[in-house]
CSV table of C-alpha atoms and ligand atoms in Angstrom, one decimal:
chain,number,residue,atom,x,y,z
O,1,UNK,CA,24.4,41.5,83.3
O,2,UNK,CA,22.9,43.0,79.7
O,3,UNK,CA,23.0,40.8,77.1
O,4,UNK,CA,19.7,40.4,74.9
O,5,UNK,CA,17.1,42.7,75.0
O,6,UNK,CA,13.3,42.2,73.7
O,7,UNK,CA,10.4,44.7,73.6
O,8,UNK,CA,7.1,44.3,75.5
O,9,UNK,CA,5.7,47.7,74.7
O,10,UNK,CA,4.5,49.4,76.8
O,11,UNK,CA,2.3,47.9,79.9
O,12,UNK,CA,2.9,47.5,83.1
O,13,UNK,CA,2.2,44.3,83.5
O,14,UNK,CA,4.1,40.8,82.2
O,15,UNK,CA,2.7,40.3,78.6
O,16,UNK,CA,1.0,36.8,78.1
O,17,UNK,CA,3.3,35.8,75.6
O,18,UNK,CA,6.5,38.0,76.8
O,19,UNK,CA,8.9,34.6,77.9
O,20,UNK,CA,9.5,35.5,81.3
O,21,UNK,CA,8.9,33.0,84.2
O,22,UNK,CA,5.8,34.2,85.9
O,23,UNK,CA,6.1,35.2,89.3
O,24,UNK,CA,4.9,33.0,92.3
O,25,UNK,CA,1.3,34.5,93.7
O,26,UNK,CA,3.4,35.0,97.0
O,27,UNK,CA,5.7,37.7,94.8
O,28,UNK,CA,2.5,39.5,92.7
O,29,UNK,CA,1.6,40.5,95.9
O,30,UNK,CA,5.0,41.8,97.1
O,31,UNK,CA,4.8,43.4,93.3
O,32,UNK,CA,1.3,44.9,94.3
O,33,UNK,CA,1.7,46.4,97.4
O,34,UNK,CA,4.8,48.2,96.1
O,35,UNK,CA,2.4,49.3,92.8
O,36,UNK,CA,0.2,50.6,95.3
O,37,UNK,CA,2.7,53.0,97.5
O,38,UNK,CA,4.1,53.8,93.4
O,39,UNK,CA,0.7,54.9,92.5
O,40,UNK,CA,-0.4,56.9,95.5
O,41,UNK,CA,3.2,59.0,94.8
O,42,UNK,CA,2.0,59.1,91.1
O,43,UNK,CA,-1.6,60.5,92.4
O,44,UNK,CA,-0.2,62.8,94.5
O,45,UNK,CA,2.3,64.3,92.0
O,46,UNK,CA,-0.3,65.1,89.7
O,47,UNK,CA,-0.4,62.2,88.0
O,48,UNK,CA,3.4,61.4,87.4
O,49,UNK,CA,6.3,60.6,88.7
O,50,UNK,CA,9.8,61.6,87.0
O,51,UNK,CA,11.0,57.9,86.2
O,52,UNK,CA,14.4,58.5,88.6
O,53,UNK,CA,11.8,58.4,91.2
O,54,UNK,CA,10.0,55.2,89.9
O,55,UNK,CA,13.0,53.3,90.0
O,56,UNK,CA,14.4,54.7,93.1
O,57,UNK,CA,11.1,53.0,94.5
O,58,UNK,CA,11.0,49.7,92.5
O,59,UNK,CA,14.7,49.2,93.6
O,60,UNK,CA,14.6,50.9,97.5
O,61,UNK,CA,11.7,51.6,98.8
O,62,UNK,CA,11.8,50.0,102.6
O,63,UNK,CA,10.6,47.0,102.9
O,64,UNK,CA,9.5,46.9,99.2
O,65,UNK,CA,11.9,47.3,96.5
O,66,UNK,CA,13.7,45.1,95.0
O,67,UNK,CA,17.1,45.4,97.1
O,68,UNK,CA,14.8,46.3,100.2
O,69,UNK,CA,12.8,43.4,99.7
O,70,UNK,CA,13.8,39.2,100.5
O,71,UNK,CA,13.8,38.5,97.0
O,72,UNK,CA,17.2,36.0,95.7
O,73,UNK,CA,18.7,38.5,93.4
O,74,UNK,CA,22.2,36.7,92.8
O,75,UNK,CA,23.5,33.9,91.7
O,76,UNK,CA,22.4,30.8,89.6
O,77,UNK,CA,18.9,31.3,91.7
O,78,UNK,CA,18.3,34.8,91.2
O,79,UNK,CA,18.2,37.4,88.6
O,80,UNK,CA,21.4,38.0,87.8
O,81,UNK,CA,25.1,36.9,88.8
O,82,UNK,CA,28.2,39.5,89.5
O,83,UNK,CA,32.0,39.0,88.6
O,84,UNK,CA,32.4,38.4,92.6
O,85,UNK,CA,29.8,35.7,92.4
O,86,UNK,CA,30.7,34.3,89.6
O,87,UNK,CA,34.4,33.5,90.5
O,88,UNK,CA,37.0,34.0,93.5
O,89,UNK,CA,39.3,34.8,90.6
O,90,UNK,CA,38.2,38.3,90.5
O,91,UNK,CA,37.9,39.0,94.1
O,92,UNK,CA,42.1,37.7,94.4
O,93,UNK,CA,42.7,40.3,91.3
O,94,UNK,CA,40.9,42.8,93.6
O,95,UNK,CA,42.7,42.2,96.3
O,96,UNK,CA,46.1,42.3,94.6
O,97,UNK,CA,45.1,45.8,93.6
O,98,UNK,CA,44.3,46.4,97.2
O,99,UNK,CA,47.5,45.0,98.3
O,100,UNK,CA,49.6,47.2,96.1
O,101,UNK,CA,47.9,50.7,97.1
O,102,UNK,CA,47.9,49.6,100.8
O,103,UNK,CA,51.5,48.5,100.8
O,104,UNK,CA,51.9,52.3,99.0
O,105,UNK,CA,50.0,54.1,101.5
O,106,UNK,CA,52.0,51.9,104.3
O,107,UNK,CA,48.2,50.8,106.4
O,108,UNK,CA,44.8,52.1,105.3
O,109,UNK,CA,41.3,50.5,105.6
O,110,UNK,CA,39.2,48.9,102.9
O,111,UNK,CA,35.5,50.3,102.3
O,112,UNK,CA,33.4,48.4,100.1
O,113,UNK,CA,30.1,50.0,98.9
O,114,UNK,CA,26.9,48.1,98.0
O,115,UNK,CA,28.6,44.6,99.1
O,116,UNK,CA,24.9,42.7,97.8
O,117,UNK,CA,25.4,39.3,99.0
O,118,UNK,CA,28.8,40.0,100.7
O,119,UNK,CA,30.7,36.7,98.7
O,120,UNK,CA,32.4,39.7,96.9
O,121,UNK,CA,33.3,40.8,100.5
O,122,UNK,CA,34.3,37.1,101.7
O,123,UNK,CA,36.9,36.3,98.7
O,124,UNK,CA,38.4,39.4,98.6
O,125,UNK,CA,38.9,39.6,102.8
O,126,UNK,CA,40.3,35.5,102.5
O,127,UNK,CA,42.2,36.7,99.6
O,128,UNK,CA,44.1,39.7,101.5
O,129,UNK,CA,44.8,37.4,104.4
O,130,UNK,CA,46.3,35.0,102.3
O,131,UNK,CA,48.8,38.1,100.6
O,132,UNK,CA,49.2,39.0,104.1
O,133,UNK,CA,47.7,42.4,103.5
O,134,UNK,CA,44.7,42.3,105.5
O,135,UNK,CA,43.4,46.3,106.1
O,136,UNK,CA,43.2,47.6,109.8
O,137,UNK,CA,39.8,47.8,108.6
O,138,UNK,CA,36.8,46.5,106.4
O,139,UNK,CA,34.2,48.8,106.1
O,140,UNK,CA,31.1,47.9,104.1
O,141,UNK,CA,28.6,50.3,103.1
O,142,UNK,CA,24.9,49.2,102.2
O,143,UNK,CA,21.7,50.6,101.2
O,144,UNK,CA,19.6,47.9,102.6
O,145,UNK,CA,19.0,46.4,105.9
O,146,UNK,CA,18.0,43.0,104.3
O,147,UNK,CA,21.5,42.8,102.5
O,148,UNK,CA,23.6,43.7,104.9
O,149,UNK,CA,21.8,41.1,107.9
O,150,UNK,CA,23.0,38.4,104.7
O,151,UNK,CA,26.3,40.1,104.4
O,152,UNK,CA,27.1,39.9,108.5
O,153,UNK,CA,25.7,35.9,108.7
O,154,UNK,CA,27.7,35.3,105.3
O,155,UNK,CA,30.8,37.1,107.2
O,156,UNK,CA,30.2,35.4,110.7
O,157,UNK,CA,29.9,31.7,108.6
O,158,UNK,CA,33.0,31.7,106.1
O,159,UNK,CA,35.4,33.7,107.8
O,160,UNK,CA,34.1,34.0,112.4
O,161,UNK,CA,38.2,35.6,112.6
O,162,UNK,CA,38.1,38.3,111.1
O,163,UNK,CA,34.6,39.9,112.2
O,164,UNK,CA,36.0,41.9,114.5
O,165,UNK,CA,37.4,43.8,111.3
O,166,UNK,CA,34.1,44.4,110.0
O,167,UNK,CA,32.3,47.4,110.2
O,168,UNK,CA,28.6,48.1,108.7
O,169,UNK,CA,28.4,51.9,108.0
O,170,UNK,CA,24.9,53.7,108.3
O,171,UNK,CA,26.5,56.8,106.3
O,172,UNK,CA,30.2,57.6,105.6
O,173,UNK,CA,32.7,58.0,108.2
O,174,UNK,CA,33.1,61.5,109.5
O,175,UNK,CA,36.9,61.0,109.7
O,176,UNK,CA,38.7,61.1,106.3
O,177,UNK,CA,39.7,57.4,105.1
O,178,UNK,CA,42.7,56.5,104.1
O,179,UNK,CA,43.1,53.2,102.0
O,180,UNK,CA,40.6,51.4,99.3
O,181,UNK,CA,36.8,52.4,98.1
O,182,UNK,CA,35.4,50.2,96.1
O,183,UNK,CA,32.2,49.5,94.6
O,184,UNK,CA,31.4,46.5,91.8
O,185,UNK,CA,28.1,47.2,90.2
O,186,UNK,CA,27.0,49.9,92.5
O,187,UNK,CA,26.6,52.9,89.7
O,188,UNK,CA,24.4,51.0,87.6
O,189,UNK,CA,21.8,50.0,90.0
O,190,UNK,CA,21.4,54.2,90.9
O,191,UNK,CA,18.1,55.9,89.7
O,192,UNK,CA,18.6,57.7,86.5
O,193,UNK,CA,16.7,60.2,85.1
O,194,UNK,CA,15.8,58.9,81.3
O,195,UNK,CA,14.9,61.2,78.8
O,196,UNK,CA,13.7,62.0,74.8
O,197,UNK,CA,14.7,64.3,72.5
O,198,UNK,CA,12.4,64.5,69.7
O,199,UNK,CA,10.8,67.4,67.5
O,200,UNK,CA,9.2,68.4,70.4
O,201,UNK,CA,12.3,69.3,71.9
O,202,UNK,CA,14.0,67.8,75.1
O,203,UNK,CA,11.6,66.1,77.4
O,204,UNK,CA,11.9,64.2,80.5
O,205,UNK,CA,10.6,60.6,80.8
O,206,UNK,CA,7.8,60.1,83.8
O,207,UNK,CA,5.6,57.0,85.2
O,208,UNK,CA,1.9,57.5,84.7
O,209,UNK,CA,-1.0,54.5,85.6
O,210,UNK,CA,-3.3,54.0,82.9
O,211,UNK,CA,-6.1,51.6,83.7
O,212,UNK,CA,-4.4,48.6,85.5
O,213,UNK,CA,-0.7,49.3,84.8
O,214,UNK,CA,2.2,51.8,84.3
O,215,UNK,CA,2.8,53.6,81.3
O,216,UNK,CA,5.7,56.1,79.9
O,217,UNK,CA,4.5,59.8,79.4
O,218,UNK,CA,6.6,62.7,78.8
O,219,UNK,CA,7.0,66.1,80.5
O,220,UNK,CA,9.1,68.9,79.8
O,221,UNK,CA,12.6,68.5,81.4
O,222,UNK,CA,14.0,70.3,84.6
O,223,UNK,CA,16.7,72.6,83.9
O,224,UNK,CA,19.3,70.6,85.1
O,225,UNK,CA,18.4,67.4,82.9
O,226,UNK,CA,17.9,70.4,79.6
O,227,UNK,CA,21.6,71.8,79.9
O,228,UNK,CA,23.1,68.5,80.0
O,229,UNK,CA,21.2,66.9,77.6
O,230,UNK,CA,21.8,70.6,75.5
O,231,UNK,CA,25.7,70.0,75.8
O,232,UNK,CA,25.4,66.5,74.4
O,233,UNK,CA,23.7,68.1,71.1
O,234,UNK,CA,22.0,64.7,70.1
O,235,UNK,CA,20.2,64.0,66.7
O,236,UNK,CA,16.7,63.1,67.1
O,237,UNK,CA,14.6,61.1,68.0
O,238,UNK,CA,16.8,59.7,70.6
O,239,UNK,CA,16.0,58.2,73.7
O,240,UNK,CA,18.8,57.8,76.6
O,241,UNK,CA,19.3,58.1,80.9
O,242,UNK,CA,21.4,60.1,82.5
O,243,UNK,CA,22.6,59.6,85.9
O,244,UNK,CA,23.0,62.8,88.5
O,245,UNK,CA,23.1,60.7,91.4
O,246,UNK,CA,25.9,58.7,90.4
O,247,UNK,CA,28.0,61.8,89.9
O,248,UNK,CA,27.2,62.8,93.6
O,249,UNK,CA,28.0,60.0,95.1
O,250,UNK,CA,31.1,59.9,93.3
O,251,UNK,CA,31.6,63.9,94.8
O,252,UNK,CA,30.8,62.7,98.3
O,253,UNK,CA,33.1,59.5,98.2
O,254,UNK,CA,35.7,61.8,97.5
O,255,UNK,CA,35.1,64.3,100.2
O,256,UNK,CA,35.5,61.4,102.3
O,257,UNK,CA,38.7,60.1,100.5
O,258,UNK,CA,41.6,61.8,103.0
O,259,UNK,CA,44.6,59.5,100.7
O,260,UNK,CA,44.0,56.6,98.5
O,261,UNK,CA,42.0,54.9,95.8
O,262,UNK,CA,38.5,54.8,94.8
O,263,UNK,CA,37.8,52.4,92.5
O,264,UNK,CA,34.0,51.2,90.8
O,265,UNK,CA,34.1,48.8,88.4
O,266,UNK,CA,30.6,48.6,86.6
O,267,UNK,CA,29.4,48.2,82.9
O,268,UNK,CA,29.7,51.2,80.7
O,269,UNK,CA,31.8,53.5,78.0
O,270,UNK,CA,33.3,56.8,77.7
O,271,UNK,CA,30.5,59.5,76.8
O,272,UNK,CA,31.0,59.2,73.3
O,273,UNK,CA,30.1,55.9,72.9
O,274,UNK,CA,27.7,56.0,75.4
O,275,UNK,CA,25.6,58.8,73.3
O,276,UNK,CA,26.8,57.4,70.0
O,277,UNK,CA,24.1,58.0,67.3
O,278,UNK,CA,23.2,54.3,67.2
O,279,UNK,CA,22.6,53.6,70.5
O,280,UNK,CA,19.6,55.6,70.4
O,281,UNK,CA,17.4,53.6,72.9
O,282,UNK,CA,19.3,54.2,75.8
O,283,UNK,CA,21.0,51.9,78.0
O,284,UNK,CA,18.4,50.9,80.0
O,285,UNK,CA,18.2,46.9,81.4
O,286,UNK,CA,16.2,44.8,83.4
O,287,UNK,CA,16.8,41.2,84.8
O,288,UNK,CA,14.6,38.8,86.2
O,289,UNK,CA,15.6,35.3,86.7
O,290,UNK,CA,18.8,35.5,84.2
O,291,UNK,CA,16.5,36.9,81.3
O,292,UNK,CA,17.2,40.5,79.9
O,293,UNK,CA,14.5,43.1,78.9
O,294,UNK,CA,14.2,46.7,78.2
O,295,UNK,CA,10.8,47.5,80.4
O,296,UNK,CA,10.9,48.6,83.6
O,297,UNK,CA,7.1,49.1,84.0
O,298,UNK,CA,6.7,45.2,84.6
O,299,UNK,CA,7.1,43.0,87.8
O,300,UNK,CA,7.7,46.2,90.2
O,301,UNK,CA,10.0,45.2,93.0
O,302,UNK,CA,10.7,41.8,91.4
O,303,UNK,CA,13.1,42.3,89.1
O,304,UNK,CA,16.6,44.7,88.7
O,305,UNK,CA,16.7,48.1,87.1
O,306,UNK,CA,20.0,49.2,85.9
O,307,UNK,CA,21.6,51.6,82.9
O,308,UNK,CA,25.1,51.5,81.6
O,309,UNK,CA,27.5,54.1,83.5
O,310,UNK,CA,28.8,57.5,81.7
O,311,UNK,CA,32.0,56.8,82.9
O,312,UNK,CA,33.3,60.6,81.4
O,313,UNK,CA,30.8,61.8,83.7
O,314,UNK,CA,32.5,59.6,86.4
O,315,UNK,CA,35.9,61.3,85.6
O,316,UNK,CA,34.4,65.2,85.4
O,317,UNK,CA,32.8,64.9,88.8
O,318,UNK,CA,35.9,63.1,90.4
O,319,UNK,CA,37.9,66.1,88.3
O,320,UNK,CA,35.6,68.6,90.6
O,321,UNK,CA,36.4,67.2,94.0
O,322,UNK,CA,40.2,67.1,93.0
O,323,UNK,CA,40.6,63.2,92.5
O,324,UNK,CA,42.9,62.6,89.7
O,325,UNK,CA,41.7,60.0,87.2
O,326,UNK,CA,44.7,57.3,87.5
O,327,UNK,CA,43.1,54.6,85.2
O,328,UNK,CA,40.3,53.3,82.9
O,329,UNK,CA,40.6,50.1,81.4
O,330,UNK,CA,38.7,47.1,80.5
O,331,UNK,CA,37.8,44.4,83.0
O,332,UNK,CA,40.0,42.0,81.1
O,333,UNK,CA,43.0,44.2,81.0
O,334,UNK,CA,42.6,45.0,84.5
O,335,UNK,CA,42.4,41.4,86.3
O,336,UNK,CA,45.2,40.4,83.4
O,337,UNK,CA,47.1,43.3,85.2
O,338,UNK,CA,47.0,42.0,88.6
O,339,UNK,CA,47.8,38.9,87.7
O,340,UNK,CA,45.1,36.8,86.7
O,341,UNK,CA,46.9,34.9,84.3
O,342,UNK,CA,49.5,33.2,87.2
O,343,UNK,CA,46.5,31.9,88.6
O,344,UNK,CA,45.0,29.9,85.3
O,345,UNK,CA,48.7,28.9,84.9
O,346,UNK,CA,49.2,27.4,88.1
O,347,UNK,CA,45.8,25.4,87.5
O,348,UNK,CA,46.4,21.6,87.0
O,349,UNK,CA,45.4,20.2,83.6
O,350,UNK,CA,44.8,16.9,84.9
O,351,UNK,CA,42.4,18.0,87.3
O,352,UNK,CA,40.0,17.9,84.5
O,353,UNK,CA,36.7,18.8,86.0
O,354,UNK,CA,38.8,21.8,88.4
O,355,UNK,CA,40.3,23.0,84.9
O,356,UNK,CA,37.5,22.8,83.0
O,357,UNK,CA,36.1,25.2,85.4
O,358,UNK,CA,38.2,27.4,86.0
O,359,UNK,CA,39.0,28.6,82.3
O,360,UNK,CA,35.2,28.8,81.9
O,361,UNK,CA,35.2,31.3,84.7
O,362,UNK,CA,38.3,32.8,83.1
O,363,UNK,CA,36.4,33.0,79.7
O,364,UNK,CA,33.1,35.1,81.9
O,365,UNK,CA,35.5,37.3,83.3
O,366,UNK,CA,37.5,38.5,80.6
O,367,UNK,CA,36.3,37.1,77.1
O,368,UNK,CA,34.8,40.7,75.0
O,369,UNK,CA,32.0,38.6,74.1
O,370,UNK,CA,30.9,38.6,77.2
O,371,UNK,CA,32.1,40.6,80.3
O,372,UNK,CA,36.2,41.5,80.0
O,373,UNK,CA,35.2,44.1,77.4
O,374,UNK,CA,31.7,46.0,78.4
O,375,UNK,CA,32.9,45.9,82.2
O,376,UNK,CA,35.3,48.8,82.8
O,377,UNK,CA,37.4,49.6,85.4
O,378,UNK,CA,38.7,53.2,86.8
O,379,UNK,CA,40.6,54.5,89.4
O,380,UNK,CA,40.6,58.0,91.2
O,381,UNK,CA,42.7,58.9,93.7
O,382,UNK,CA,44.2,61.4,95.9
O,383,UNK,CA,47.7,61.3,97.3
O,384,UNK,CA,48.8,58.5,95.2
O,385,UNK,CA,51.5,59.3,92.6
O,386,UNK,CA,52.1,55.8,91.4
O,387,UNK,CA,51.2,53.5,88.8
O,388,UNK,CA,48.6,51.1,89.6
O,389,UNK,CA,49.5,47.8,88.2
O,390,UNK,CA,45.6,46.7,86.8
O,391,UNK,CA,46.2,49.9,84.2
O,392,UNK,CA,49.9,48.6,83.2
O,393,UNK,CA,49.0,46.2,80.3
O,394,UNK,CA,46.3,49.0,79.2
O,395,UNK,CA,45.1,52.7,80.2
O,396,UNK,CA,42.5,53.8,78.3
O,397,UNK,CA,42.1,57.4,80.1
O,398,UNK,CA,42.7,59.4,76.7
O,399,UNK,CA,39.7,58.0,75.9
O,400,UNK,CA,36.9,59.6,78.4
U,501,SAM,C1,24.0,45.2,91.6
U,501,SAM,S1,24.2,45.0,93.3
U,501,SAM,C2,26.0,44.7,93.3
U,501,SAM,C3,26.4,43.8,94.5
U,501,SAM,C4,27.9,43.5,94.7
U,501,SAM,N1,28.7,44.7,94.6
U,501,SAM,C5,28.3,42.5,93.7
U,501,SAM,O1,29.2,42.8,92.9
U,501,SAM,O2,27.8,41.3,93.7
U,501,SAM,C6,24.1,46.7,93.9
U,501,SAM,C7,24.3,46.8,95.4
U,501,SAM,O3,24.5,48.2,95.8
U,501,SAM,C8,23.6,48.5,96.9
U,501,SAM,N2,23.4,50.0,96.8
U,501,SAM,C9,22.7,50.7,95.9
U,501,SAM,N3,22.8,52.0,96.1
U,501,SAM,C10,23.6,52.1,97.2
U,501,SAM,C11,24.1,53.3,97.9
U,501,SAM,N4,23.9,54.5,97.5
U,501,SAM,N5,24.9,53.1,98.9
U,501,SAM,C12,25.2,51.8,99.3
U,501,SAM,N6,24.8,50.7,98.7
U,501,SAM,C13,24.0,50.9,97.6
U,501,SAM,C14,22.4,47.6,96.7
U,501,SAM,O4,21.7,47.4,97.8
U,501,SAM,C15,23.2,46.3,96.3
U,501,SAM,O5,23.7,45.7,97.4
C-alpha cells in the first residue's frame, strides 16, 4: 500500500542509515542466492538485464522470489496488508457485486486471480453463502505454488464445506467462463518495464552489478516501449513504468471471458494523471515490513515490487478484445455502492470496542486519505447490458 516514499540512492544493498528493519541472516541468504541467479542473467545478457526482467525475478523466480519464496508478505506480520485482509467488509461488498451479476447471468462460476493468502477468497466465499449466491464454481488462479498450498489449508480450515467448490487452476480454463473474474492487487505486482526520457532521448531502464550490488543503467529502448512512450509526448527529464504485461493478461482474461464481468480492483489513475507532468518519478513502490521506499535494487526477494496501474491502458486493451468498459470508480464509491454503508449502520454503538473497530476499518477502506480514493475499481464485461450497482453512486469512465 504506497504511502511515503524516501530515497536511498542508488545501491543495492540496505543503506546503514536507511530505517528499514534489517533482515534476519536466515533471509540475506534467501536475498543472496536470488542475487546470484539475478547476476548470472545479468552476466549472460551482456551485462544487463531490462528491469521488467529484474523484477519478474525478485517477485517470481521458483523457489526464490518474493511471492515464490516462504516469506510472510501480509498482514500485520508482513510487508504489507490488502483491502481483503484488512476487513471482511470489503470481501461482503465483493460479493454483493458478485451476487448481482450472477443473479443477471442466471448461474456462472467465480474465478479469482492472484488470491495471496486466500482470506480475500474465504470472506468473500462465507459472504456469498450467506446471500445465498454461492457460484457452481470457485476457481482460483495463482502464480505461486507456495501461495496457493496456504490458500487450500486456509480453505480446508475456515470453510471444509465448500472445498469441493474449489478449483486451483495451472493456466486458464480452455472452456469459456461464464460468471465473475476478479483480481484485487494483481496488476500492480506485474513486471513493468520502467523507462527515462531525457536529452538523450527515450531510454529504457536496465539492472547492472557494480562491485557488490545492483545499479540502474540505461539502454536505448525496444521499439515497442519507444512508440508508446512517443504517443505519451512527455516533457523531460521524466522518469516513469509502463506495464505490457498487464495489458496482455487483461487480452487473455478476456478471450477466456464467454459472458460476464471481469473486474480488478488495484491502485492507480486514468493515463493522464498517471503521466501528469508532476509525477515525474514514476510510480514505482516497495514494501518491506509496512515501510514504503522507492528502490528496488535492495533486499532482492525480501520485499514487494509494485507500480501504480494505467488504468486507460486497462480500458484500450479490454476495448481490443471487445469487452466493454461498464465502470471505473473509486474504491469508496464502489463498496458505498454495494452497500457498505447498511453494514456500519447495523453495527451496535454500545458494542464499544466491536464499533470502534469497525469504523476504523470503514475509515482504511474508503477515507481519500488513505485507500477509498487511490484504489479504483473497473469493470469490463461481455454480454452484460446492465448497470452494475458499485458504479451507481459514481462512474468515472469519461474520465480514462
Ligand atoms: C499483491 S498480491 C494480492 C493478493 C490478494 N489478491 C489480496 O488482495 O490480498 C498479488 C498476488 O497475485 C499473484 N500473481 C501475480 N501475478 C500473477 C499471475 N500472472 N497470475 C496469477 N497470480 C498472479 C501473486 O502470487 C500474489 O498472490
Amino acid at each position: 500500500m504506497p504511502d511515503s516514499s524516501k530515497r536511498y540512492g542508488d545501491t543495492g544493498r540496505l543503506p546503514a542509515a536507511s530505517g528499514l528493519p534489517p533482515p534476519s541472516s536466515a533471509e540475506l541468504t534467501h536475498s543472496e542466492t536470488l542475487v546470484r541467479l539475478i547476476r548470472e542473467e545479468v552476466k549472460a545478457c551482456s551485462g544487463s538485464v531490462d528491469f521488467a526482467r529484474y523484477m519478474e525475478l525478485a517477485l517470481y523466480a521458483p523457489g526464490l522470489g518474493y511471492y515464490r519464496g516462504g516469506a510472510q508478505k501480509f498482514g500485520t506480520a508482513g510487508d504489507f496488508v490488502t483491502a481483503g485482509e484488512l476487513s471482511p467488509l470489503f470481501a461482503r461488498c465483493l460479493a454483493r457485486q458478485c451476487r448481482e451479476i450472477l443473479n443477471y447471468l442466471d448461474k456462472g462460476d467465480v474465478m479469482e486471480v492472484g488470491a495471496g493468502s486466500g482470506v480475500l477468497a474465504v470472506e468473500t466465499l462465507r459472504a456469498l453463502e450467506a446471500l445465498g449466491s454461492l457460484p457452481e464454481r470457485y476457481l482460483i488462479l495463482e502464480l505461486s505454488a507456495e501461495l496457493q498450498q496456504r490458500q487450500r489449508t486456509l480453505i480446508a480450515r475456515e470453510l471444509p464445506h465448500l472445498v469441493e467448490r474449489m478449483h486451483w487452476l495451472e493456466s486458464l480454463p480452455d472452456d469459456p467462463l461464464t460468471g465473475v473474474i476478479f483480481a484485487n492487487e494483481l496488476l500492480d505486482a506485474m513486471p513493468v518495464h520502467r523507462f527515462r526520457v531525457s536529452e538523450r532521448g527515450i531510454e529504457q531502464m536496465h539492472v547492472a552489478w557494480e562491485g557488490d550490488h545492483f545499479v540502474w543503467c540505461a539502454r536505448s529502448a525496444d521499439d515497442i516501449v519507444r512508440q508508446r512512450v512517443e504517443a505519451l509526448a512527455l516533457a523531460t527529464p521524466y522518469i516513469s513504468e509502463i506495464n505490457l504485461q498487464a495489458e496482455a493478461w487483461v487480452r487473455s482474461m478476456a478471450a477466456h471471458l464467454g459472458q460476464g464481468v471481469l473486474l480488478l480492483i488495484d491502485y492507480g489513475f486514468p493515463r493522464a494523471e498517471y503521466y501528469h507532468p508532476q509525477r515525474d518519478e514514476g510510480t514505482l513502490m516497495c514494501h518491506y515490513r509496512h515501510r514504503a521506499h522507492d528502490n528496488p535494487l535492495i533486499l532482492t526477494g525480501l520485499q514487494d515490487i509494485t507500480a501504480h496501474v494505467d488504468f486507460t491502458a486497462i480500458a484500450e486493451a479490454s476495448a481490443e478484445t471487445a469487452l466493454s468498459v461498464l465502470g471505473y470508480t473509486s474504491q469508496a464509491a464502489f463498496l458505498l455502492g454495494n452497500g457498505l454503508d447498511e453494514f456500519a449502520r447495523a453495527s451496535d454503538p454500545t458494542a464499544l470496542p466491536a464499533h470502534m473497530d469497525l469504523a476504523r476499518q470503514i475509515n482504511t477502506l474508503t477515507s481519500p486519505a488513505e485507500m477509498g480514493e487511490l484504489y479504483k475499481v473497473i469493470a469490463l464485461g461481455r454480454g452484460i447490458d446492465t448497470p452494475l450497482q458499485g458504479f451507481t453512486l459514481q462512474d468515472r469512465r469519461g474520465r480514462l
